[in-house]
PDB file of C-alpha atoms in Angstrom:
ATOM      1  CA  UNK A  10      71.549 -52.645 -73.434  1.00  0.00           C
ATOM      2  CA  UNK A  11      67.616 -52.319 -72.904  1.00  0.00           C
ATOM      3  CA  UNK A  12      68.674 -54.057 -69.834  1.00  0.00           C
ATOM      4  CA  UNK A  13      70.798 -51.938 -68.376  1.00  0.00           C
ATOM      5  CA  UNK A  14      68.366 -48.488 -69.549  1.00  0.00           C
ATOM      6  CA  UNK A  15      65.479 -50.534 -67.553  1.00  0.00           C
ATOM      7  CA  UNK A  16      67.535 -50.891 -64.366  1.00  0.00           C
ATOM      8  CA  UNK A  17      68.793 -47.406 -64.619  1.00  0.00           C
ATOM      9  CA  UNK A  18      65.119 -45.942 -64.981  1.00  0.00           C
ATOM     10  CA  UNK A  19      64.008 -48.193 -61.977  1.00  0.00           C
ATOM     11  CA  UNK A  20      66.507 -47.401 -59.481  1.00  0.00           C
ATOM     12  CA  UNK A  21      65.991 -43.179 -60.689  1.00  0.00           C
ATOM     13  CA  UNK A  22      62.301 -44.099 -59.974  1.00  0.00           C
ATOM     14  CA  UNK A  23      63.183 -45.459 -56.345  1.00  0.00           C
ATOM     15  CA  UNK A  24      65.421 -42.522 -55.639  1.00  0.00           C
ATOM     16  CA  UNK A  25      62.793 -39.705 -56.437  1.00  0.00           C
ATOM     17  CA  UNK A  26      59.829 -41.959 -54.954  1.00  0.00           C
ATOM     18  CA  UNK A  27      62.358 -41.952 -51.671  1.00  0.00           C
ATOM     19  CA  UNK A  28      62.611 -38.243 -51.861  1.00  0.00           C
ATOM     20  CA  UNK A  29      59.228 -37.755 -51.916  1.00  0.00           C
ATOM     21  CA  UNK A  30      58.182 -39.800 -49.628  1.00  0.00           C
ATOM     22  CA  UNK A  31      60.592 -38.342 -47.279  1.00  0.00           C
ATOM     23  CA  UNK A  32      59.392 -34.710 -47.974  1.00  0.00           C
ATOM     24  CA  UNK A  33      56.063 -35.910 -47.521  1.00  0.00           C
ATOM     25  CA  UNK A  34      56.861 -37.002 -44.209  1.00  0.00           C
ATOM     26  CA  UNK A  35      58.399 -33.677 -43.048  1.00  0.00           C
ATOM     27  CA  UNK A  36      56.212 -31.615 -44.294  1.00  0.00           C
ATOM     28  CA  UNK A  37      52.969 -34.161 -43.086  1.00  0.00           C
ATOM     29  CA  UNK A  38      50.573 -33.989 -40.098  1.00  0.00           C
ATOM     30  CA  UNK A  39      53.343 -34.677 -36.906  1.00  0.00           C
ATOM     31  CA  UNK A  40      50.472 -35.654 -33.979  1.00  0.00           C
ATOM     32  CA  UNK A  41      51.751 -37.981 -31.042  1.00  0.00           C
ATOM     33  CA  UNK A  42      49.287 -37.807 -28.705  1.00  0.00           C
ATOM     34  CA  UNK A  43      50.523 -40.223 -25.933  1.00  0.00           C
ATOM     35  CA  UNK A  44      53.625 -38.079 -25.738  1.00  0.00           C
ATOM     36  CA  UNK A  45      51.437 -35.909 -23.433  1.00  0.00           C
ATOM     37  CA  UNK A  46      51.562 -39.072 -20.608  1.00  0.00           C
ATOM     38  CA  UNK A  47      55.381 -39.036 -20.543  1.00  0.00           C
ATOM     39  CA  UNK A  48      56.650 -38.795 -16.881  1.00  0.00           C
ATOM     40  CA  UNK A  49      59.507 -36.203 -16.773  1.00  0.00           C
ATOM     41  CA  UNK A  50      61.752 -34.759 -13.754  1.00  0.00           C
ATOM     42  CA  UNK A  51      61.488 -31.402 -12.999  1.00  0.00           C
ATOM     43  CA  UNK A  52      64.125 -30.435 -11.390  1.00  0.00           C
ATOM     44  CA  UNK A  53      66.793 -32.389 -14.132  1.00  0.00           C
ATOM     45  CA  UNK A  54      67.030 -34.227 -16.867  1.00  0.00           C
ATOM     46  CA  UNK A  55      67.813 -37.743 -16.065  1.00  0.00           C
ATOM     47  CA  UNK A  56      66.197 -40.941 -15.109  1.00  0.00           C
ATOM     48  CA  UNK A  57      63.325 -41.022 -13.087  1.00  0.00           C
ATOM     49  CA  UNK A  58      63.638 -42.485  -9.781  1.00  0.00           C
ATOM     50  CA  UNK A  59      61.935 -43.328  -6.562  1.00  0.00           C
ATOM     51  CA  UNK A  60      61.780 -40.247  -4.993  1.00  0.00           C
ATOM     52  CA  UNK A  61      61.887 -38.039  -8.128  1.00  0.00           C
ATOM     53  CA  UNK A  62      59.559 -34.585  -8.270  1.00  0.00           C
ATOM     54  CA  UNK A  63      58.259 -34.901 -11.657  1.00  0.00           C
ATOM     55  CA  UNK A  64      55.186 -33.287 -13.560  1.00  0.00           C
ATOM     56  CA  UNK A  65      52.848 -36.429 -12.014  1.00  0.00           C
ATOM     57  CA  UNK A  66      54.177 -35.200  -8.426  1.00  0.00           C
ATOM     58  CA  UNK A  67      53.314 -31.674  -9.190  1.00  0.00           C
ATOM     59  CA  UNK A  68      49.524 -32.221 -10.792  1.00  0.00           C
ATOM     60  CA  UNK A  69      49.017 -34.577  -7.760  1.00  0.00           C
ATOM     61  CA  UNK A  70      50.108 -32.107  -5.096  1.00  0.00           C
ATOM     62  CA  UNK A  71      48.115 -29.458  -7.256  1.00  0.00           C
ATOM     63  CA  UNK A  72      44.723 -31.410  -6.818  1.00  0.00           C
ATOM     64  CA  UNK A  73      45.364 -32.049  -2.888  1.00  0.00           C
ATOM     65  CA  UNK A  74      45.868 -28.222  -2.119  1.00  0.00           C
ATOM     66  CA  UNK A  75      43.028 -27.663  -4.321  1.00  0.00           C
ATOM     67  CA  UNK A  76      41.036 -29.820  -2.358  1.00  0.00           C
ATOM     68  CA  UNK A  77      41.957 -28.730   0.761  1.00  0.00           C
ATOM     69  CA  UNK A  78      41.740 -24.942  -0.260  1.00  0.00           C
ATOM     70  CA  UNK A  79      38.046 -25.883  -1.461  1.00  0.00           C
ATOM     71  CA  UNK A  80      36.922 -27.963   1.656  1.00  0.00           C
ATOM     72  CA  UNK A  81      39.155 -26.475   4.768  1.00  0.00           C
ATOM     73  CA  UNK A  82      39.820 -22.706   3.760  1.00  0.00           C
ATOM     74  CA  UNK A  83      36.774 -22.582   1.703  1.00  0.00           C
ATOM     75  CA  UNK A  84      34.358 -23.576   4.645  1.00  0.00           C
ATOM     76  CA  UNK A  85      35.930 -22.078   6.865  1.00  0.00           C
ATOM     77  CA  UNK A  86      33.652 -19.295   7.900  1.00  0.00           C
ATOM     78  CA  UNK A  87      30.631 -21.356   7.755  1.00  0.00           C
ATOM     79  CA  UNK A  88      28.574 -18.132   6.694  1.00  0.00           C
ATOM     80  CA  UNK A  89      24.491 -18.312   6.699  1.00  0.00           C
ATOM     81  CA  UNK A  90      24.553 -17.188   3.340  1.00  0.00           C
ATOM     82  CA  UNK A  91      27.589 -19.536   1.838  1.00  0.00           C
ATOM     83  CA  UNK A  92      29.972 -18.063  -0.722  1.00  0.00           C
ATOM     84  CA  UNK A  93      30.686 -19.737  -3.772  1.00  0.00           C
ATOM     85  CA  UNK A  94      34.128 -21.737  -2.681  1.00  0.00           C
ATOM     86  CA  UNK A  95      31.188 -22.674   0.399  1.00  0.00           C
ATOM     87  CA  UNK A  96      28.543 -24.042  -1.582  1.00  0.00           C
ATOM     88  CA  UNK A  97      30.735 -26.086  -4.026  1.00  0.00           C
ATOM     89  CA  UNK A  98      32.099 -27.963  -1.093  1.00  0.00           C
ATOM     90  CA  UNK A  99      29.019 -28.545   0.520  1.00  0.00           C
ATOM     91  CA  UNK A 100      27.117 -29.905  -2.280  1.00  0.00           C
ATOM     92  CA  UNK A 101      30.163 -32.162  -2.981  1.00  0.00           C
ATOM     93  CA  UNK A 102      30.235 -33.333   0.644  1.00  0.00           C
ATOM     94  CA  UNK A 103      26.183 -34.326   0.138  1.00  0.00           C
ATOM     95  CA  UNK A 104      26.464 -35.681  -2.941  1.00  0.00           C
ATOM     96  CA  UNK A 105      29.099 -38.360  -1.697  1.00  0.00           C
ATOM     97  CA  UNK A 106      27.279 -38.445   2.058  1.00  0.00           C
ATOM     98  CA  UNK A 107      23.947 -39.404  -0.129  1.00  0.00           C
ATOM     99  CA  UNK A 108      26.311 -41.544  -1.851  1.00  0.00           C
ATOM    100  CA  UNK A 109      27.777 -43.700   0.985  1.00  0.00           C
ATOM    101  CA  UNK A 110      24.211 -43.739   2.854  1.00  0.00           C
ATOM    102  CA  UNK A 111      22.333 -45.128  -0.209  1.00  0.00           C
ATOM    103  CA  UNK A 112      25.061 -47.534  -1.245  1.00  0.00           C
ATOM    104  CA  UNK A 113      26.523 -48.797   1.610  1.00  0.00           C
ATOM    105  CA  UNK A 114      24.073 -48.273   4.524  1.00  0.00           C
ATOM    106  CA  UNK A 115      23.996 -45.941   7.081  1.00  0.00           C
ATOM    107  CA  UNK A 116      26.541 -48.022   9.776  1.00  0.00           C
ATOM    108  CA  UNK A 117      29.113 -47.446   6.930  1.00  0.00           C
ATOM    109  CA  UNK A 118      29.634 -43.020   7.220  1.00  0.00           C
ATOM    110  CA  UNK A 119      32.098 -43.858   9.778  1.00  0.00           C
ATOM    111  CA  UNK A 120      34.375 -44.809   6.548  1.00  0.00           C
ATOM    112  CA  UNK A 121      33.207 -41.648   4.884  1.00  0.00           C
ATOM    113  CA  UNK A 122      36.238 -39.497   5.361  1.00  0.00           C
ATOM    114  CA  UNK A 123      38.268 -41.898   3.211  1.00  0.00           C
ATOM    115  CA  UNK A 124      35.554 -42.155   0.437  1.00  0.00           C
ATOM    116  CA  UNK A 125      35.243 -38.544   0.116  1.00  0.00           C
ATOM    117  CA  UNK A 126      39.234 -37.830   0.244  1.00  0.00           C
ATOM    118  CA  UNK A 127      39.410 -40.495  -3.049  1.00  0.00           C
ATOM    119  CA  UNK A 128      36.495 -38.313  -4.798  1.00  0.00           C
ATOM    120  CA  UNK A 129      37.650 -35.038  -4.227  1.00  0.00           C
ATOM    121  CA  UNK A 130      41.384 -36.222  -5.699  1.00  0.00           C
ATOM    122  CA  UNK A 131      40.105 -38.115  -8.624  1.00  0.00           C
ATOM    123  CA  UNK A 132      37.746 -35.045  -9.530  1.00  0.00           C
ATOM    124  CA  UNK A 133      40.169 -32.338  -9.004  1.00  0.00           C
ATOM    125  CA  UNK A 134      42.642 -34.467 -10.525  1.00  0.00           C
ATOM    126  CA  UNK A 135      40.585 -34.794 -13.659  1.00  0.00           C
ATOM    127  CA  UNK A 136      39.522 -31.464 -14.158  1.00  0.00           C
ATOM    128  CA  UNK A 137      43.127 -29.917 -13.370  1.00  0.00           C
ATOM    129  CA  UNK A 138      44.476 -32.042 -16.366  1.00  0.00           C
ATOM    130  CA  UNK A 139      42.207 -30.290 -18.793  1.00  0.00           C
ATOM    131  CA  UNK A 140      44.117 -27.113 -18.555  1.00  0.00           C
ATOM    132  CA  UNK A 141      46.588 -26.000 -20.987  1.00  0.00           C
ATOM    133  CA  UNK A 142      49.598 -27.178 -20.371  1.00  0.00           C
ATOM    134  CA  UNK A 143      48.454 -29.596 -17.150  1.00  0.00           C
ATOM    135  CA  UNK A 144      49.551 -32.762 -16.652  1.00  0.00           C
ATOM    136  CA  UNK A 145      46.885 -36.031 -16.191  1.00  0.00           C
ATOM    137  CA  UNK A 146      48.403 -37.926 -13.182  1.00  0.00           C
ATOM    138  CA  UNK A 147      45.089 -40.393 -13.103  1.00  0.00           C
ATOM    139  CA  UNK A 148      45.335 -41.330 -16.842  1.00  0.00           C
ATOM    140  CA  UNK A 149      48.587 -43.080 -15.392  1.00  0.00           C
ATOM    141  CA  UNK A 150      48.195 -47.046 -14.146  1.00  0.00           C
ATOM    142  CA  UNK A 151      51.113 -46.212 -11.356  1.00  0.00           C
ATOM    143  CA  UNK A 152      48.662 -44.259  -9.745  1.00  0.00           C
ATOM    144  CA  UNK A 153      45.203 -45.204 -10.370  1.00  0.00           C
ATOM    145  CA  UNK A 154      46.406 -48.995  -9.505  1.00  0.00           C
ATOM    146  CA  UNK A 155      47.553 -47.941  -5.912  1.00  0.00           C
ATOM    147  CA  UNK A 156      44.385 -46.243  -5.343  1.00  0.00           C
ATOM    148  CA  UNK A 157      42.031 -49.255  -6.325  1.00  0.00           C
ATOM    149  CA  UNK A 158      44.852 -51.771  -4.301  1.00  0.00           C
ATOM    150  CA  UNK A 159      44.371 -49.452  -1.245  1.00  0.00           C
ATOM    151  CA  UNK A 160      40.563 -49.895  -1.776  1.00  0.00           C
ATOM    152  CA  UNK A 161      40.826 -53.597  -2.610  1.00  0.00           C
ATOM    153  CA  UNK A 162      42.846 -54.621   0.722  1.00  0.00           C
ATOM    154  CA  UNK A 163      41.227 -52.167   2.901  1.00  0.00           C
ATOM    155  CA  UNK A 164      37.946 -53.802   2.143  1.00  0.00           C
ATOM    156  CA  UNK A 165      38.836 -57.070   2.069  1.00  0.00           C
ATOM    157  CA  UNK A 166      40.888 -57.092   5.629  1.00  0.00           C
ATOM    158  CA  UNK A 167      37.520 -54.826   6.707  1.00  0.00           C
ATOM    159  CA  UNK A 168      35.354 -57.982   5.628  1.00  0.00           C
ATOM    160  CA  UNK A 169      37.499 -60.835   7.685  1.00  0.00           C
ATOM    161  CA  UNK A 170      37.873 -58.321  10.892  1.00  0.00           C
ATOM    162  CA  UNK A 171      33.780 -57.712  10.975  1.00  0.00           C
ATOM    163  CA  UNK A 172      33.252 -61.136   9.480  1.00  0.00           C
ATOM    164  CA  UNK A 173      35.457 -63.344  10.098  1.00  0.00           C
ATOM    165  CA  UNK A 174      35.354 -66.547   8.082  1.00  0.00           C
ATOM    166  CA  UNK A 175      31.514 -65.589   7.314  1.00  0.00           C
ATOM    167  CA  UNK A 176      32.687 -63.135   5.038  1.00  0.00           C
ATOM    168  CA  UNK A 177      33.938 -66.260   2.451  1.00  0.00           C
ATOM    169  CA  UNK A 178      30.077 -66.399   2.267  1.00  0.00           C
ATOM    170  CA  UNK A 179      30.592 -63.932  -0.081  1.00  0.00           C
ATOM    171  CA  UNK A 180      31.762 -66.204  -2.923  1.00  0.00           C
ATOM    172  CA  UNK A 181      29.136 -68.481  -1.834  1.00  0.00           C
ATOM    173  CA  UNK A 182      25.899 -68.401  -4.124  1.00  0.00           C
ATOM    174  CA  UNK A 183      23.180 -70.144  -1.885  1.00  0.00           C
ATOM    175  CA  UNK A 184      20.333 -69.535  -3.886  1.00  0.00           C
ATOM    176  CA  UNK A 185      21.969 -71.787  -7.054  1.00  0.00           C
ATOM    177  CA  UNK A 186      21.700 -75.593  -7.270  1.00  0.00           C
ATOM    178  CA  UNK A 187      24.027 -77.400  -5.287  1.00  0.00           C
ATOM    179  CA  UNK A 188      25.745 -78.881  -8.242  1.00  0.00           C
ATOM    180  CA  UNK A 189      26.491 -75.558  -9.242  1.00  0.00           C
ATOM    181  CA  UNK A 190      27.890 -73.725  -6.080  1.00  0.00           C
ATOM    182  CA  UNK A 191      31.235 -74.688  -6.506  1.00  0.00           C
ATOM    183  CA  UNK A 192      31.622 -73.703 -10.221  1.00  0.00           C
ATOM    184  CA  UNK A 193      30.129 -70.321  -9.196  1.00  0.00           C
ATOM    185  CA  UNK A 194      31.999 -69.973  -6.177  1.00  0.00           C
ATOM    186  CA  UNK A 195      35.242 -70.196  -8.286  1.00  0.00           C
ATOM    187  CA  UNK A 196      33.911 -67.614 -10.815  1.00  0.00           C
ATOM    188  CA  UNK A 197      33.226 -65.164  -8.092  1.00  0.00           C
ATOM    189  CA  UNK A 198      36.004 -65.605  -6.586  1.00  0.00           C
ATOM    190  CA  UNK A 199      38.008 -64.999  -9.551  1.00  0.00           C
ATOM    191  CA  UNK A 200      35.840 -61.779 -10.583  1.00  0.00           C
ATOM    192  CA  UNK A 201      36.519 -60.537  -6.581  1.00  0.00           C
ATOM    193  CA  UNK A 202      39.783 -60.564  -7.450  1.00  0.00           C
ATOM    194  CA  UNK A 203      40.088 -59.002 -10.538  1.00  0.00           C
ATOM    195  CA  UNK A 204      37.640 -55.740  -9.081  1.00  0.00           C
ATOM    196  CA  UNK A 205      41.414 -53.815  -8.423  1.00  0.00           C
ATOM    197  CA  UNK A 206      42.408 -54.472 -12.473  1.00  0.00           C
ATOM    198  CA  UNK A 207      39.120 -52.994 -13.522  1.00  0.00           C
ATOM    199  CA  UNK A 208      38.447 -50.302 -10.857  1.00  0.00           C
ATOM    200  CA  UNK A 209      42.272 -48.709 -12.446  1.00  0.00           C
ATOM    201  CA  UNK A 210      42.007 -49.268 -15.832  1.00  0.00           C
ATOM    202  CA  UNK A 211      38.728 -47.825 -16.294  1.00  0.00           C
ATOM    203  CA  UNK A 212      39.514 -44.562 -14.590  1.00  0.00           C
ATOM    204  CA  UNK A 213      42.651 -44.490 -16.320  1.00  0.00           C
ATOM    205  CA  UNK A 214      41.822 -45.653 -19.761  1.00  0.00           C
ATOM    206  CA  UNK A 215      38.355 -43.440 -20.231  1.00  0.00           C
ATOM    207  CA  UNK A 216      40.697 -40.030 -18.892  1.00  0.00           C
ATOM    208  CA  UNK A 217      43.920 -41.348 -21.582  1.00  0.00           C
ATOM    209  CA  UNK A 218      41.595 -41.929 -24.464  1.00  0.00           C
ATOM    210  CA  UNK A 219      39.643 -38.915 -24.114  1.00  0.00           C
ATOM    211  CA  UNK A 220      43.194 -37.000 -23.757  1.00  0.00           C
ATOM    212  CA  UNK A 221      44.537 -38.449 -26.496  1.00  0.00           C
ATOM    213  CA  UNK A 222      41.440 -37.687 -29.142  1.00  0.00           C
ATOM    214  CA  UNK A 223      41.698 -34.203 -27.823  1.00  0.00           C
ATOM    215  CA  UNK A 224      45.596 -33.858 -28.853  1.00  0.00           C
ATOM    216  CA  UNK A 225      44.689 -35.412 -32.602  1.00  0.00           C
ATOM    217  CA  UNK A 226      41.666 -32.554 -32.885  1.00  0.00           C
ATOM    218  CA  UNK A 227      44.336 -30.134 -31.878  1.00  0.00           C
ATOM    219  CA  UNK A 228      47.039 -31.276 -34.385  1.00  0.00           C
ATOM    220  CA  UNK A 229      44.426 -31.295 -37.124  1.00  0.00           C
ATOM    221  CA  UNK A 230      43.369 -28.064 -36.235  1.00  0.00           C
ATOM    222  CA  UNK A 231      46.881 -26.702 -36.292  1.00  0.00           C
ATOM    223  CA  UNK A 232      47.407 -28.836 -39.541  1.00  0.00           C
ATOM    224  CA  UNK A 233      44.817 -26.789 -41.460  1.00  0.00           C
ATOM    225  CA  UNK A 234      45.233 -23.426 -40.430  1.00  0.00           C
ATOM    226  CA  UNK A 235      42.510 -20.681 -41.389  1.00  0.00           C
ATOM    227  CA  UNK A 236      40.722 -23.828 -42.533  1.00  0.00           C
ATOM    228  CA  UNK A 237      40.217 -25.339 -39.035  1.00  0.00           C
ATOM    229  CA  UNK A 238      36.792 -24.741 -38.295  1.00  0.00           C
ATOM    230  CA  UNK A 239      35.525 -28.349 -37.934  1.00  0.00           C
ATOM    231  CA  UNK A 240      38.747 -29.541 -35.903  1.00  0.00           C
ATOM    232  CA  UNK A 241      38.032 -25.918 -33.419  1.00  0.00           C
ATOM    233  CA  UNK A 242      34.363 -26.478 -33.136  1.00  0.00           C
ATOM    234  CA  UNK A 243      35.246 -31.043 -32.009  1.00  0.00           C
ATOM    235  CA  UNK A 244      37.091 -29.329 -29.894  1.00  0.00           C
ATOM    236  CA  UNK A 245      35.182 -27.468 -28.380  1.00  0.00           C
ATOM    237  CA  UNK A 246      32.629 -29.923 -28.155  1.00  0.00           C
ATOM    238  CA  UNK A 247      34.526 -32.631 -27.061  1.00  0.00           C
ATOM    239  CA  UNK A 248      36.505 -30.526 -24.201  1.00  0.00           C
ATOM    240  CA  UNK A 249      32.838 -29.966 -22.730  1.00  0.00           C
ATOM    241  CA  UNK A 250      32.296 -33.845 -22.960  1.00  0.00           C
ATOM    242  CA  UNK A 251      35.550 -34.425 -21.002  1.00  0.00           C
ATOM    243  CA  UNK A 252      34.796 -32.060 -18.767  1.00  0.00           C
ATOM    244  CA  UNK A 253      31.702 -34.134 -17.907  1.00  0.00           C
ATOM    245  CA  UNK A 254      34.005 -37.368 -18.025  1.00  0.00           C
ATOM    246  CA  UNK A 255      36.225 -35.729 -15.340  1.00  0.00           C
ATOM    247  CA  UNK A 256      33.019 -35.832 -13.078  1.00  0.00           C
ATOM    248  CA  UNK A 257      31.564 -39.062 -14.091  1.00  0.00           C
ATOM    249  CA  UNK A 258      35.002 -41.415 -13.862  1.00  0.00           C
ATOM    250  CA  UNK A 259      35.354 -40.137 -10.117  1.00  0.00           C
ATOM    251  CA  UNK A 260      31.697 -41.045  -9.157  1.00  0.00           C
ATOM    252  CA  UNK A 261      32.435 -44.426 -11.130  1.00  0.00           C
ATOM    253  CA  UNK A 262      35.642 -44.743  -8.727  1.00  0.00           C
ATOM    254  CA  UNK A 263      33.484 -43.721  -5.803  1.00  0.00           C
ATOM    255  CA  UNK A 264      30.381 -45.514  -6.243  1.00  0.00           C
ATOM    256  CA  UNK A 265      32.435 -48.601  -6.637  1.00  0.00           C
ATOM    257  CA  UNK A 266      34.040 -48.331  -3.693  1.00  0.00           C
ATOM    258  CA  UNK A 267      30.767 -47.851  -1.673  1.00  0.00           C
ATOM    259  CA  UNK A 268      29.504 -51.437  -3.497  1.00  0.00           C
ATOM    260  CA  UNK A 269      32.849 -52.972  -2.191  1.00  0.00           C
ATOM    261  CA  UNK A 270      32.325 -51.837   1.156  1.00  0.00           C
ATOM    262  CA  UNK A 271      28.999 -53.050   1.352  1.00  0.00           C
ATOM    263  CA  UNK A 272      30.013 -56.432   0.146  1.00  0.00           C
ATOM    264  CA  UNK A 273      32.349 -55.960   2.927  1.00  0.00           C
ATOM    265  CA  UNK A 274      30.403 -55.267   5.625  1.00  0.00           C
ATOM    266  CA  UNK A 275      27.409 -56.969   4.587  1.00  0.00           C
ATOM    267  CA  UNK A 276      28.422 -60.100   2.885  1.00  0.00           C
ATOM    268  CA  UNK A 277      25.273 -62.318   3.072  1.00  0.00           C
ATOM    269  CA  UNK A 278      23.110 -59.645   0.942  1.00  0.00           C
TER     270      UNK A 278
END
């Protein structure tokens, strides 16, 4: 009998401890940040394909005619005293002129056009996906990893064509011991090859973590109501530090494509 009173007062127990832990679950904090990444078509509601338009499609095309508004419409008048679209664009085309001269040397601004096209979309790309309801193409690996691949061949088939075999000189550390030239020549040739696996996960891990810390501040926030001061004011805070993320993850991109294309073009230094 004290049995059976035991049992029954257990299994009551479990049911109201499942009810409340169910309650508690619908009336908890609900955050999922990485839903914010999700790919979805625009134009319908099923799979994602090849050639579907989807919000990624749309934030990238944003950032190109934003670039091209900014650097083609916004120059166009070439006025003595520059207006503000004007000025924007020319400091950004010296800062990544300075860039490519300092880095790379002077005989590599002929490749200039293509650096500054990959800053201008990273940057714009970054700092588009901080609006409300925007979309962060480059905190996605399907495109950051095409844009460091494009960098990685380029460079390398720019290194055999100006080179030729010279440019395995490269992996080549002269000033080591002998004993030690072929260990280190595997090592850097290993660490040449994995350049493309850091140069996209970088950019797109720094821009999907600070994304993703942004959307838990904001479900706190919404969480706690009038009491949401703190949560506001990391926000706040935190938006201006992604803002100067946006900015420093496309020089990052940039810079290390100019150090590529030195090694490149100037493989015995």
């Amino acid at each position: 009998m004290a049995q059976n009173e035991a049992a029954t007062l257990v299994e009551e127990g479990a049911s109201h401890g499942g009810a409340a832990a169910a309650h508690g679950g619908e009336s908890g904090l609900n955050i999922h940040p990485m839903d914010q990444f999700v790919i979805q078509p625009l134009f319908h509601d099923g799979a994602v394909g090849m050639f579907t338009v989807t919000n990624s499609t749309l934030w990238m095309a944003i950032a190109v005619l934003s670039a091209v508004l900014l650097l083609v419409i916004g120059t166009r008048g070439c006025d003595v005293v520059p207006s503000r679209a004007q000025s924007v664009a020319e400091l950004a085309y010296g800062f990544v002129h300075k860039m490519v001269e300092d880095v790379t040397g002077r005989d590599a601004l002929k490749y200039f056009p293509y650096i500054m096209t990959l800053f201008m979309f990273i940057v714009l790309a970054n700092g588009l996906a901080l609006l409300p309801m925007s979309f962060a193409p480059t905190a996605q690996f399907a495109v950051t990893v095409p844009l460091a691949l494009a960098v990685f061949i380029a460079v390398t088939a720019l290194g055999f064509i100006k080179n030729g075999a010279a440019f395995l000189g490269l992996f080549w550390v002269g000033s080591a011991p002998l004993v030690l030239r072929p260990v280190l020549a595997v090592i850097e040739l290993i660490s040449y090859f994995v350049r493309p696996v850091s140069h996209s996960v970088r950019l797109a891990g720094n821009i999907m973590a600070g994304h993703a810390v942004l959307k838990v501040f904001a479900g706190f926030a919404g969480a706690l109501g009038i009491f949401a001061v703190i949560p506001v004011l990391a926000i706040a805070l935190f938006y201006a530090l992604e803002l100067l993320v946006a900015f420093i993850q496309a020089y990052i991109f940039t810079i290390l494509t100019c150090v590529y294309l030195k090694d490149a073009l100037h493989p015995s230094h």
